[in-house]
Every structure is written in structure tokens, then in C-alpha cells.
Amino acid sequence: MSRSAAYLIGFGMGGVALWLVLSCWSGERGTYA
């Protein structure tokens, strides 16, 4: 795995985790349904 690929995957996973935390914190969990 190249370094750029590792960064891209890490950024994607971090973005999804952050989005889940924000969506749960704001109480808008039904926006992606």
C-alpha cells in the first residue's frame, strides 16, 4: 500500500467517524436514511 493510499483511507475513515459523531450529537440521525 502506498503512503498516499494510506492517507486517503485514513482520511475517509476519520471523516465517516466524525460525521457519525456529529449526526448523533445534533440528533439528525435520520438525514441519511
PQR file with spaces between the fields and no chain letter, atoms N, CA, C, O and H, PARSE charges and radii, in Angstrom:
ATOM       1  N    MET     1       0.861   -1.202    0.000 -0.4000 1.5000
ATOM       2  CA   MET     1       0.000    0.000    0.000 -0.0000 2.0000
ATOM       3  C    MET     1       0.893    1.247    0.000  0.5500 1.7000
ATOM       4  O    MET     1       1.837    1.356    0.782 -0.5500 1.4000
ATOM       5  N    SER     2       0.575    2.158   -0.877 -0.4000 1.5000
ATOM       6  CA   SER     2       1.367    3.381   -0.945 -0.0000 2.0000
ATOM       7  C    SER     2       0.965    4.335    0.183  0.5500 1.7000
ATOM       8  O    SER     2      -0.099    4.188    0.784 -0.5500 1.4000
ATOM       9  H    SER     2      -0.192    2.070   -1.512  0.4000 1.0000
ATOM      10  N    ARG     3       1.813    5.291    0.453 -0.4000 1.5000
ATOM      11  CA   ARG     3       1.554    6.226    1.543 -0.0000 2.0000
ATOM      12  C    ARG     3       0.322    7.077    1.249  0.5500 1.7000
ATOM      13  O    ARG     3      -0.472    7.351    2.150 -0.5500 1.4000
ATOM      14  H    ARG     3       2.677    5.410   -0.035  0.4000 1.0000
ATOM      15  N    SER     4       0.159    7.496   -0.003 -0.4000 1.5000
ATOM      16  CA   SER     4      -0.993    8.319   -0.365 -0.0000 2.0000
ATOM      17  C    SER     4      -2.294    7.548   -0.174  0.5500 1.7000
ATOM      18  O    SER     4      -3.301    8.107    0.259 -0.5500 1.4000
ATOM      19  H    SER     4       0.803    7.273   -0.734  0.4000 1.0000
ATOM      20  N    ALA     5      -2.259    6.238   -0.508 -0.4000 1.5000
ATOM      21  CA   ALA     5      -3.453    5.411   -0.334 -0.0000 2.0000
ATOM      22  C    ALA     5      -3.797    5.279    1.152  0.5500 1.7000
ATOM      23  O    ALA     5      -4.967    5.316    1.534 -0.5500 1.4000
ATOM      24  H    ALA     5      -1.440    5.785   -0.860  0.4000 1.0000
ATOM      25  N    ALA     6      -2.766    5.123    1.979 -0.4000 1.5000
ATOM      26  CA   ALA     6      -2.993    5.001    3.421 -0.0000 2.0000
ATOM      27  C    ALA     6      -3.592    6.300    3.965  0.5500 1.7000
ATOM      28  O    ALA     6      -4.504    6.262    4.791 -0.5500 1.4000
ATOM      29  H    ALA     6      -1.816    5.093    1.668  0.4000 1.0000
ATOM      30  N    TYR     7      -3.088    7.438    3.509 -0.4000 1.5000
ATOM      31  CA   TYR     7      -3.629    8.723    3.945 -0.0000 2.0000
ATOM      32  C    TYR     7      -5.082    8.879    3.504  0.5500 1.7000
ATOM      33  O    TYR     7      -5.920    9.362    4.267 -0.5500 1.4000
ATOM      34  H    TYR     7      -2.348    7.469    2.838  0.4000 1.0000
ATOM      35  N    LEU     8      -5.376    8.469    2.274 -0.4000 1.5000
ATOM      36  CA   LEU     8      -6.732    8.606    1.744 -0.0000 2.0000
ATOM      37  C    LEU     8      -7.708    7.745    2.540  0.5500 1.7000
ATOM      38  O    LEU     8      -8.800    8.196    2.887 -0.5500 1.4000
ATOM      39  H    LEU     8      -4.696    8.077    1.655  0.4000 1.0000
ATOM      40  N    ILE     9      -7.313    6.503    2.828 -0.4000 1.5000
ATOM      41  CA   ILE     9      -8.174    5.608    3.602 -0.0000 2.0000
ATOM      42  C    ILE     9      -8.365    6.151    5.024  0.5500 1.7000
ATOM      43  O    ILE     9      -9.477    6.150    5.550 -0.5500 1.4000
ATOM      44  H    ILE     9      -6.427    6.136    2.546  0.4000 1.0000
ATOM      45  N    GLY    10      -7.284    6.608    5.631 -0.4000 1.5000
ATOM      46  CA   GLY    10      -7.368    7.155    6.988 -0.0000 2.0000
ATOM      47  C    GLY    10      -8.264    8.384    7.040  0.5500 1.7000
ATOM      48  O    GLY    10      -9.052    8.547    7.971 -0.5500 1.4000
ATOM      49  H    GLY    10      -6.380    6.608    5.203  0.4000 1.0000
ATOM      50  N    PHE    11      -8.140    9.255    6.028 -0.4000 1.5000
ATOM      51  CA   PHE    11      -8.971   10.452    5.974 -0.0000 2.0000
ATOM      52  C    PHE    11     -10.436   10.095    5.791  0.5500 1.7000
ATOM      53  O    PHE    11     -11.313   10.714    6.394 -0.5500 1.4000
ATOM      54  H    PHE    11      -7.500    9.123    5.271  0.4000 1.0000
ATOM      55  N    GLY    12     -10.699    9.096    4.959 -0.4000 1.5000
ATOM      56  CA   GLY    12     -12.077    8.655    4.725 -0.0000 2.0000
ATOM      57  C    GLY    12     -12.694    8.067    5.986  0.5500 1.7000
ATOM      58  O    GLY    12     -13.830    8.390    6.333 -0.5500 1.4000
ATOM      59  H    GLY    12      -9.987    8.594    4.470  0.4000 1.0000
ATOM      60  N    MET    13     -11.956    7.211    6.668 -0.4000 1.5000
ATOM      61  CA   MET    13     -12.461    6.597    7.897 -0.0000 2.0000
ATOM      62  C    MET    13     -12.697    7.654    8.963  0.5500 1.7000
ATOM      63  O    MET    13     -13.708    7.618    9.664 -0.5500 1.4000
ATOM      64  H    MET    13     -11.033    6.949    6.387  0.4000 1.0000
ATOM      65  N    GLY    14     -11.760    8.601    9.087 -0.4000 1.5000
ATOM      66  CA   GLY    14     -11.901    9.674   10.064 -0.0000 2.0000
ATOM      67  C    GLY    14     -13.101   10.557    9.748  0.5500 1.7000
ATOM      68  O    GLY    14     -13.815   10.996   10.649 -0.5500 1.4000
ATOM      69  H    GLY    14     -10.939    8.630    8.517  0.4000 1.0000
ATOM      70  N    GLY    15     -13.316   10.813    8.452 -0.4000 1.5000
ATOM      71  CA   GLY    15     -14.452   11.639    8.044 -0.0000 2.0000
ATOM      72  C    GLY    15     -15.777   10.973    8.381  0.5500 1.7000
ATOM      73  O    GLY    15     -16.712   11.628    8.842 -0.5500 1.4000
ATOM      74  H    GLY    15     -12.736   10.457    7.720  0.4000 1.0000
ATOM      75  N    VAL    16     -15.854    9.658    8.145 -0.4000 1.5000
ATOM      76  CA   VAL    16     -17.084    8.919    8.451 -0.0000 2.0000
ATOM      77  C    VAL    16     -17.331    8.912    9.957  0.5500 1.7000
ATOM      78  O    VAL    16     -18.459    9.117   10.405 -0.5500 1.4000
ATOM      79  H    VAL    16     -15.095    9.125    7.770  0.4000 1.0000
ATOM      80  N    ALA    17     -16.278    8.675   10.738 -0.4000 1.5000
ATOM      81  CA   ALA    17     -16.414    8.658   12.197 -0.0000 2.0000
ATOM      82  C    ALA    17     -16.865   10.028   12.699  0.5500 1.7000
ATOM      83  O    ALA    17     -17.746   10.118   13.554 -0.5500 1.4000
ATOM      84  H    ALA    17     -15.361    8.508   10.374  0.4000 1.0000
ATOM      85  N    LEU    18     -16.267   11.086   12.174 -0.4000 1.5000
ATOM      86  CA   LEU    18     -16.631   12.438   12.594 -0.0000 2.0000
ATOM      87  C    LEU    18     -18.075   12.750   12.211  0.5500 1.7000
ATOM      88  O    LEU    18     -18.810   13.357   12.991 -0.5500 1.4000
ATOM      89  H    LEU    18     -15.551   11.012   11.480  0.4000 1.0000
ATOM      90  N    TRP    19     -18.482   12.335   11.008 -0.4000 1.5000
ATOM      91  CA   TRP    19     -19.852   12.567   10.561 -0.0000 2.0000
ATOM      92  C    TRP    19     -20.848   11.835   11.457  0.5500 1.7000
ATOM      93  O    TRP    19     -21.898   12.382   11.792 -0.5500 1.4000
ATOM      94  H    TRP    19     -17.886   11.842   10.375  0.4000 1.0000
ATOM      95  N    LEU    20     -20.524   10.600   11.847 -0.4000 1.5000
ATOM      96  CA   LEU    20     -21.417    9.838   12.731 -0.0000 2.0000
ATOM      97  C    LEU    20     -21.538   10.520   14.082  0.5500 1.7000
ATOM      98  O    LEU    20     -22.637   10.623   14.625 -0.5500 1.4000
ATOM      99  H    LEU    20     -19.671   10.156   11.575  0.4000 1.0000
ATOM     100  N    VAL    21     -20.430   10.986   14.630 -0.4000 1.5000
ATOM     101  CA   VAL    21     -20.454   11.657   15.930 -0.0000 2.0000
ATOM     102  C    VAL    21     -21.287   12.934   15.850  0.5500 1.7000
ATOM     103  O    VAL    21     -22.114   13.196   16.725 -0.5500 1.4000
ATOM     104  H    VAL    21     -19.537   10.903   14.189  0.4000 1.0000
ATOM     105  N    LEU    22     -21.069   13.726   14.803 -0.4000 1.5000
ATOM     106  CA   LEU    22     -21.813   14.982   14.663 -0.0000 2.0000
ATOM     107  C    LEU    22     -23.301   14.726   14.439  0.5500 1.7000
ATOM     108  O    LEU    22     -24.145   15.436   14.986 -0.5500 1.4000
ATOM     109  H    LEU    22     -20.398   13.514   14.093  0.4000 1.0000
ATOM     110  N    SER    23     -23.621   13.723   13.646 -0.4000 1.5000
ATOM     111  CA   SER    23     -25.030   13.429   13.357 -0.0000 2.0000
ATOM     112  C    SER    23     -25.741   12.955   14.618  0.5500 1.7000
ATOM     113  O    SER    23     -26.884   13.339   14.869 -0.5500 1.4000
ATOM     114  H    SER    23     -22.936   13.146   13.201  0.4000 1.0000
ATOM     115  N    CYS    24     -25.074   12.127   15.411 -0.4000 1.5000
ATOM     116  CA   CYS    24     -25.688   11.653   16.653 -0.0000 2.0000
ATOM     117  C    CYS    24     -25.792   12.793   17.658  0.5500 1.7000
ATOM     118  O    CYS    24     -26.786   12.893   18.377 -0.5500 1.4000
ATOM     119  H    CYS    24     -24.145   11.816   15.207  0.4000 1.0000
ATOM     120  N    TRP    25     -24.779   13.652   17.717 -0.4000 1.5000
ATOM     121  CA   TRP    25     -24.745   14.749   18.683 -0.0000 2.0000
ATOM     122  C    TRP    25     -25.823   15.789   18.361  0.5500 1.7000
ATOM     123  O    TRP    25     -26.416   16.374   19.268 -0.5500 1.4000
ATOM     124  H    TRP    25     -23.971   13.571   17.133  0.4000 1.0000
ATOM     125  N    SER    26     -26.070   16.014   17.085 -0.4000 1.5000
ATOM     126  CA   SER    26     -27.065   17.009   16.690 -0.0000 2.0000
ATOM     127  C    SER    26     -28.467   16.412   16.660  0.5500 1.7000
ATOM     128  O    SER    26     -29.446   17.149   16.544 -0.5500 1.4000
ATOM     129  H    SER    26     -25.588   15.538   16.349  0.4000 1.0000
ATOM     130  N    GLY    27     -28.582   15.080   16.765 -0.4000 1.5000
ATOM     131  CA   GLY    27     -29.880   14.436   16.784 -0.0000 2.0000
ATOM     132  C    GLY    27     -30.512   14.330   15.412  0.5500 1.7000
ATOM     133  O    GLY    27     -31.727   14.167   15.299 -0.5500 1.4000
ATOM     134  H    GLY    27     -27.787   14.481   16.860  0.4000 1.0000
ATOM     135  N    GLU    28     -29.697   14.420   14.358 -0.4000 1.5000
ATOM     136  CA   GLU    28     -30.230   14.340   12.988 -0.0000 2.0000
ATOM     137  C    GLU    28     -29.813   13.021   12.346  0.5500 1.7000
ATOM     138  O    GLU    28     -29.273   13.006   11.240 -0.5500 1.4000
ATOM     139  H    GLU    28     -28.710   14.552   14.450  0.4000 1.0000
ATOM     140  N    ARG    29     -30.063   11.925   13.036 -0.4000 1.5000
ATOM     141  CA   ARG    29     -29.618   10.625   12.544 -0.0000 2.0000
ATOM     142  C    ARG    29     -30.478   10.118   11.389  0.5500 1.7000
ATOM     143  O    ARG    29     -30.122    9.123   10.759 -0.5500 1.4000
ATOM     144  H    ARG    29     -30.502   11.937   13.935  0.4000 1.0000
ATOM     145  N    GLY    30     -31.596   10.773   11.096 -0.4000 1.5000
ATOM     146  CA   GLY    30     -32.471   10.302   10.038 -0.0000 2.0000
ATOM     147  C    GLY    30     -32.205   10.972    8.699  0.5500 1.7000
ATOM     148  O    GLY    30     -32.934   10.738    7.735 -0.5500 1.4000
ATOM     149  H    GLY    30     -31.886   11.582   11.608  0.4000 1.0000
ATOM     150  N    THR    31     -31.160   11.810    8.625 -0.4000 1.5000
ATOM     151  CA   THR    31     -30.909   12.555    7.395 -0.0000 2.0000
ATOM     152  C    THR    31     -30.347   11.654    6.304  0.5500 1.7000
ATOM     153  O    THR    31     -30.510   11.954    5.122 -0.5500 1.4000
ATOM     154  H    THR    31     -30.568   12.000    9.407  0.4000 1.0000
ATOM     155  N    TYR    32     -29.684   10.546    6.675 -0.4000 1.5000
ATOM     156  CA   TYR    32     -29.075    9.671    5.670 -0.0000 2.0000
ATOM     157  C    TYR    32     -29.946    8.461    5.368  0.5500 1.7000
ATOM     158  O    TYR    32     -29.553    7.599    4.582 -0.5500 1.4000
ATOM     159  H    TYR    32     -29.553   10.302    7.636  0.4000 1.0000
ATOM     160  N    ALA    33     -31.118    8.385    5.979 -0.4000 1.5000
ATOM     161  CA   ALA    33     -31.995    7.230    5.767 -0.0000 2.0000
ATOM     162  C    ALA    33     -32.636    7.291    4.376  0.5500 1.7000
ATOM     163  O    ALA    33     -33.408    6.404    4.013 -0.5500 1.4000
ATOM     164  H    ALA    33     -31.437    9.086    6.617  0.4000 1.0000
